[in-house]
Amino acid sequence: MNGAVDPLEHGWWLASRASGIVALALMTASVIVGLTIGGRFAMHLPKRIRPTLRAEPRLLTRAHEQLAVVSLIAIGVHGLTLLGDAWLRPSLSDIAIPFLIDYKPIFTGLGIVGAYIAVLLGLSYFFRRRIGVARWKRVHRFTIVGWALAVLHTLGAGTDATDGWLFWPVVGSSVLVALLFAARMTDLGMPSRRSAGASQAA
Amino acid sequence: MTTDPRAAKTAKPINGGWFKVAWLSGLLFAALLLGLAWQMYSGNDPLLGAGTQQAAEPATIKRKIVIERKVIEQPSGYLAEAPAAAEQQNQVQPPYQQPAAPAPAPAAPTTRSS
């Protein structure tokens, strides 16, 4: 081994880092698709190219759902694999209770809170009829808070956050989400019913 | 099992989509895991750095400090009293370093009598 660090000794930690990055990527993609659906930004595209871009509302909704559920699985893997790390040695309460762990407690705690928000609001989709669709939609908008906390967690506590290969994609996608969110809040992407109807007819 | 082509058209992207997202996520996870492992193995891990590799390698000389010998002129009688000390000072020098000036010879009995 020439005295080099043996990655197998840090396998759990590496798995946790990799799954954390996957979780953030999926979560970001899900939020982007969700904002696109909510803001009806795909309505601006000509109808004939929407299937090519998979920008049909039905397909976007499915993609949003799939990305969100797989991101929740990745979040679970991210936390559970960290339990095996021999250096950090976190207990179950360290990864389940925010701000308890010794390693960068603020940023790690923000990640745990973000994970809870993502899990609760994400899974609430399956109970939306029981909650009431209108109420569920209002609550579901706060999922972006969970995503924002996940970004802060990545940049503040992520081992690879200082590396450009992770830092710039995170910053770039965050800018995109911020723009989409601003457009969603100001209804920039929302076409009027008349123009939406004209677009459908085109 | 239905033979309606419209039903097949609606069912395909939904099931295929699940498979695709899960498969691509697994692929991304594997790629990241291998990449991070390789980064660690090659000594570029952001936290561990070179790890034990750094300790195992011999230390490299980054800066060489040459200490020049400083010759202090003393009254001629000074070295005459302690020629052995001057000899010892010459021997302490590193072998690569040339003396800045030849050591003054022990002075002859001074004419400067009090």
Coordinates of C-alpha atoms in Angstrom, one line a residue:
Chain A
M1 CA 0.0 0.0 0.0
N2 CA 3.1 2.3 0.2
G3 CA 1.6 3.7 3.4
A4 CA -1.3 5.3 1.5
V5 CA -4.7 5.6 3.1
D6 CA -6.7 2.4 2.6
P7 CA -10.2 3.4 1.4
L8 CA -11.5 0.1 2.7
E9 CA -10.8 1.2 6.2
H10 CA -13.1 4.2 5.6
G11 CA -15.7 2.4 3.5
W12 CA -18.7 3.5 5.6
W13 CA -17.6 7.1 5.6
L14 CA -17.1 7.1 1.9
A15 CA -20.5 5.4 1.4
S16 CA -22.1 8.1 3.6
R17 CA -20.4 10.9 1.6
A18 CA -21.4 9.4 -1.7
S19 CA -25.0 8.8 -0.7
G20 CA -25.2 12.3 0.8
I21 CA -24.2 13.8 -2.6
V22 CA -26.7 11.5 -4.4
A23 CA -29.4 12.6 -1.9
L24 CA -28.7 16.2 -2.5
A25 CA -28.6 15.8 -6.3
L26 CA -32.0 13.9 -6.3
M27 CA -33.5 16.4 -3.9
T28 CA -32.4 19.3 -6.0
A29 CA -33.7 17.7 -9.2
S30 CA -37.0 17.0 -7.5
V31 CA -37.3 20.6 -6.3
I32 CA -36.5 21.9 -9.8
V33 CA -39.1 19.7 -11.3
G34 CA -41.6 20.5 -8.6
L35 CA -41.1 24.3 -9.1
T36 CA -41.5 23.7 -12.9
I37 CA -44.8 22.0 -12.3
G38 CA -46.0 24.5 -9.8
G39 CA -45.0 27.5 -11.9
R40 CA -46.3 25.8 -15.1
F41 CA -43.0 26.9 -16.8
A42 CA -43.3 24.0 -19.2
M43 CA -46.4 25.7 -20.6
H44 CA -44.1 28.1 -22.5
L45 CA -42.7 25.2 -24.5
P46 CA -44.4 24.3 -27.8
K47 CA -46.7 21.3 -27.2
R48 CA -45.0 19.1 -29.9
I49 CA -41.6 19.2 -28.2
R50 CA -42.9 18.6 -24.7
P51 CA -42.9 14.8 -25.0
T52 CA -39.4 14.9 -26.3
L53 CA -38.3 16.9 -23.3
R54 CA -40.6 14.8 -21.1
A55 CA -42.2 18.1 -20.1
E56 CA -45.8 16.8 -20.1
P57 CA -47.4 17.7 -16.8
R58 CA -48.2 14.0 -16.1
L59 CA -44.6 12.9 -16.8
L60 CA -43.2 15.8 -14.8
T61 CA -45.4 14.8 -11.8
R62 CA -44.2 11.2 -12.0
A63 CA -40.6 12.3 -12.3
H64 CA -41.0 14.7 -9.3
E65 CA -42.5 11.8 -7.3
Q66 CA -39.8 9.3 -8.3
L67 CA -36.9 11.7 -7.6
A68 CA -38.4 12.6 -4.2
V69 CA -38.9 9.1 -3.0
V70 CA -35.4 7.9 -4.2
S71 CA -33.9 11.0 -2.5
L72 CA -35.5 10.0 0.8
I73 CA -34.0 6.5 0.4
A74 CA -30.6 8.2 -0.3
I75 CA -31.0 10.4 2.8
G76 CA -31.7 7.2 4.9
V77 CA -28.6 5.5 3.5
H78 CA -26.5 8.7 4.2
G79 CA -27.4 8.6 7.9
L80 CA -27.3 4.9 8.4
T81 CA -23.9 4.4 6.7
L82 CA -22.5 7.1 8.9
L83 CA -23.2 4.8 11.9
G84 CA -20.5 2.5 10.7
D85 CA -17.8 5.1 10.6
A86 CA -15.0 4.1 12.9
W87 CA -13.6 7.6 13.3
L88 CA -16.7 9.6 13.9
R89 CA -18.5 6.8 15.8
P90 CA -21.9 8.5 16.0
S91 CA -24.6 6.9 18.1
L92 CA -28.2 6.6 16.8
S93 CA -29.2 9.6 18.8
D94 CA -26.3 11.6 17.3
I95 CA -27.7 11.1 13.8
A96 CA -31.4 11.3 14.8
I97 CA -31.4 14.3 17.2
P98 CA -30.3 17.6 15.7
F99 CA -27.3 19.5 17.1
L100 CA -26.2 16.6 19.4
I101 CA -23.3 15.3 17.4
D102 CA -19.8 16.7 18.2
Y103 CA -18.8 17.1 14.5
K104 CA -19.9 20.5 13.3
P105 CA -23.1 20.4 15.4
I106 CA -24.8 23.4 13.8
F107 CA -24.4 22.3 10.2
T108 CA -25.0 18.6 10.9
G109 CA -28.1 19.6 12.9
L110 CA -29.4 21.7 10.1
G111 CA -29.0 18.6 7.8
I112 CA -31.0 16.4 10.3
V113 CA -33.8 19.0 10.5
G114 CA -33.8 19.3 6.7
A115 CA -34.1 15.5 6.4
Y116 CA -37.1 15.5 8.8
I117 CA -38.8 18.2 6.8
A118 CA -38.1 16.4 3.5
V119 CA -39.4 13.1 4.9
L120 CA -42.5 14.5 6.6
L121 CA -43.5 16.7 3.7
G122 CA -42.4 14.2 1.1
L123 CA -44.3 11.3 2.5
S124 CA -47.4 13.5 3.2
Y125 CA -48.0 13.2 -0.6
F126 CA -49.3 9.8 0.0
F127 CA -51.8 11.1 2.5
R128 CA -52.8 14.2 0.7
R129 CA -56.5 13.1 0.3
R130 CA -56.8 12.5 4.0
I131 CA -55.1 15.8 4.8
G132 CA -57.0 17.7 2.1
V133 CA -55.4 18.5 -1.2
A134 CA -55.6 22.3 -0.8
R135 CA -54.1 22.1 2.7
W136 CA -51.5 19.6 1.6
K137 CA -50.4 21.9 -1.3
R138 CA -49.9 24.8 1.1
V139 CA -47.8 22.7 3.4
H140 CA -45.9 21.0 0.6
R141 CA -44.4 24.4 -0.4
F142 CA -42.3 24.3 2.7
T143 CA -40.3 21.3 1.3
I144 CA -38.0 23.9 -0.2
V145 CA -36.9 24.8 3.4
G146 CA -35.8 21.2 3.8
W147 CA -33.8 21.4 0.5
A148 CA -32.2 24.8 1.6
L149 CA -31.2 23.2 4.9
A150 CA -29.7 20.3 3.0
V151 CA -27.6 22.7 0.9
L152 CA -26.4 24.5 4.0
H153 CA -25.6 21.1 5.6
T154 CA -23.6 20.1 2.5
L155 CA -21.6 23.4 2.3
G156 CA -21.0 23.6 6.0
A157 CA -20.4 20.1 7.1
G158 CA -19.6 18.3 3.8
T159 CA -16.1 16.9 3.6
D160 CA -16.0 17.6 -0.2
A161 CA -17.8 20.9 -0.1
T162 CA -14.5 22.9 -0.6
D163 CA -13.7 20.9 -3.8
G164 CA -14.8 22.6 -6.9
W165 CA -16.4 19.5 -8.4
L166 CA -19.0 19.6 -5.7
F167 CA -19.1 23.3 -4.7
W168 CA -19.8 24.8 -8.1
P169 CA -22.6 22.4 -9.0
V170 CA -24.2 23.0 -5.6
V171 CA -24.0 26.7 -6.0
G172 CA -25.1 26.7 -9.6
S173 CA -28.2 24.5 -9.0
S174 CA -29.0 26.6 -5.9
V175 CA -29.0 29.7 -8.1
L176 CA -31.4 27.9 -10.5
V177 CA -33.7 26.9 -7.7
A178 CA -33.7 30.4 -6.3
L179 CA -34.6 31.8 -9.7
L180 CA -37.4 29.3 -10.2
F181 CA -38.6 29.9 -6.7
A182 CA -38.7 33.7 -7.2
A183 CA -40.5 33.2 -10.5
R184 CA -43.0 30.8 -8.8
M185 CA -43.6 33.2 -6.0
T186 CA -44.2 36.1 -8.4
D187 CA -46.2 34.0 -10.8
L188 CA -43.8 34.8 -13.7
G189 CA -44.1 31.4 -15.2
M190 CA -47.8 31.0 -14.7
P191 CA -49.6 31.7 -18.0
S192 CA -53.1 33.1 -17.9
R193 CA -55.9 30.6 -18.5
R194 CA -56.4 32.1 -21.9
S195 CA -52.8 31.8 -23.0
A196 CA -52.5 28.3 -21.5
G197 CA -55.5 27.3 -23.5
A198 CA -54.0 28.8 -26.7
S199 CA -50.7 26.9 -25.9
Q200 CA -52.7 23.7 -25.5
A201 CA -54.4 24.2 -28.8
A202 CA -51.1 24.9 -30.6
Chain B
M1 CA -53.2 -8.3 -19.2
T2 CA -54.6 -5.6 -21.5
T3 CA -53.9 -5.3 -25.1
D4 CA -55.1 -1.8 -25.4
P5 CA -52.2 0.2 -26.9
R6 CA -53.3 3.4 -25.1
A7 CA -53.0 1.6 -21.7
A8 CA -49.6 0.3 -22.6
K9 CA -48.5 3.8 -23.6
T10 CA -49.5 5.3 -20.2
A11 CA -48.1 2.5 -18.1
K12 CA -44.7 2.3 -19.7
P13 CA -43.1 5.6 -18.7
I14 CA -44.4 5.3 -15.1
N15 CA -42.9 1.9 -14.4
G16 CA -39.9 2.6 -16.6
G17 CA -39.4 5.9 -14.8
W18 CA -39.1 4.3 -11.4
F19 CA -36.5 1.8 -12.7
K20 CA -34.6 4.5 -14.5
V21 CA -34.4 6.9 -11.5
A22 CA -33.4 4.1 -9.1
W23 CA -30.8 2.7 -11.5
L24 CA -29.3 6.0 -12.3
S25 CA -29.1 6.9 -8.6
G26 CA -27.4 3.6 -7.9
L27 CA -25.0 4.2 -10.8
L28 CA -24.2 7.8 -9.5
F29 CA -23.7 6.4 -6.0
A30 CA -21.2 3.7 -7.3
A31 CA -19.4 6.2 -9.4
L32 CA -19.0 8.6 -6.5
L33 CA -18.0 5.9 -4.1
L34 CA -15.2 4.7 -6.5
G35 CA -14.2 8.3 -7.2
L36 CA -13.9 9.2 -3.5
A37 CA -12.1 6.0 -2.8
W38 CA -9.6 6.7 -5.6
Q39 CA -9.2 10.3 -4.3
M40 CA -8.4 8.9 -0.8
Y41 CA -6.1 6.2 -2.2
S42 CA -4.1 8.8 -4.2
G43 CA -3.7 11.0 -1.1
N44 CA -6.0 13.8 -2.2
D45 CA -8.8 13.3 0.3
P46 CA -9.9 16.8 1.6
L47 CA -9.8 15.7 5.3
L48 CA -7.2 13.0 5.5
G49 CA -4.9 14.3 2.8
A50 CA -2.0 12.0 2.2
G51 CA -2.8 10.3 5.6
T52 CA -0.1 7.9 6.6
Q53 CA 1.7 8.3 3.3
Q54 CA 3.1 11.6 4.4
A55 CA 4.6 10.1 7.5
A56 CA 6.0 7.1 5.6
E57 CA 7.9 9.2 3.0
P58 CA 11.3 10.6 3.9
A59 CA 11.3 14.3 4.7
T60 CA 12.3 16.5 1.8
I61 CA 14.5 19.5 2.2
K62 CA 12.5 22.5 1.4
R63 CA 14.8 25.3 2.6
K64 CA 18.5 25.2 3.3
I65 CA 19.7 27.6 5.8
V66 CA 23.4 28.4 5.5
I67 CA 24.9 29.8 8.7
E68 CA 27.9 31.9 7.8
R69 CA 30.7 32.1 10.2
K70 CA 31.0 35.5 11.7
V71 CA 34.5 36.7 12.3
I72 CA 34.9 39.0 15.2
E73 CA 38.1 40.9 15.4
Q74 CA 39.5 40.7 18.7
P75 CA 42.7 42.2 20.1
S76 CA 45.6 40.1 19.0
G77 CA 46.3 38.7 22.4
Y78 CA 42.8 37.2 22.7
L79 CA 43.4 34.2 20.5
A80 CA 46.9 33.7 21.7
E81 CA 45.4 33.0 25.1
A82 CA 42.9 30.4 23.7
P83 CA 44.2 28.8 20.4
A84 CA 42.4 25.6 21.3
A85 CA 39.0 27.3 21.3
A86 CA 39.6 28.7 17.8
E87 CA 40.6 25.2 16.5
Q88 CA 37.4 23.8 18.0
Q89 CA 35.3 26.5 16.3
N90 CA 36.7 25.4 13.0
Q91 CA 35.8 21.8 13.5
V92 CA 32.2 22.5 14.4
Q93 CA 31.6 23.9 10.9
P94 CA 29.6 21.8 8.5
P95 CA 31.9 20.1 5.9
Y96 CA 30.3 21.9 2.9
Q97 CA 31.0 25.3 4.3
Q98 CA 34.1 27.1 3.6
P99 CA 35.4 29.4 6.3
A100 CA 34.7 33.0 5.5
A101 CA 38.2 34.0 6.3
P102 CA 41.3 32.1 7.3
A103 CA 41.7 31.9 11.0
P104 CA 44.2 34.4 12.2
A105 CA 47.4 32.8 13.2
P106 CA 48.3 33.0 16.9
A107 CA 49.9 36.2 17.4
A108 CA 53.5 36.5 18.2
P109 CA 54.4 37.7 21.6
T110 CA 53.1 41.2 21.6
T111 CA 55.3 44.2 21.5
R112 CA 52.5 46.0 23.1
S113 CA 53.7 45.6 26.6
S114 CA 51.9 47.4 29.2

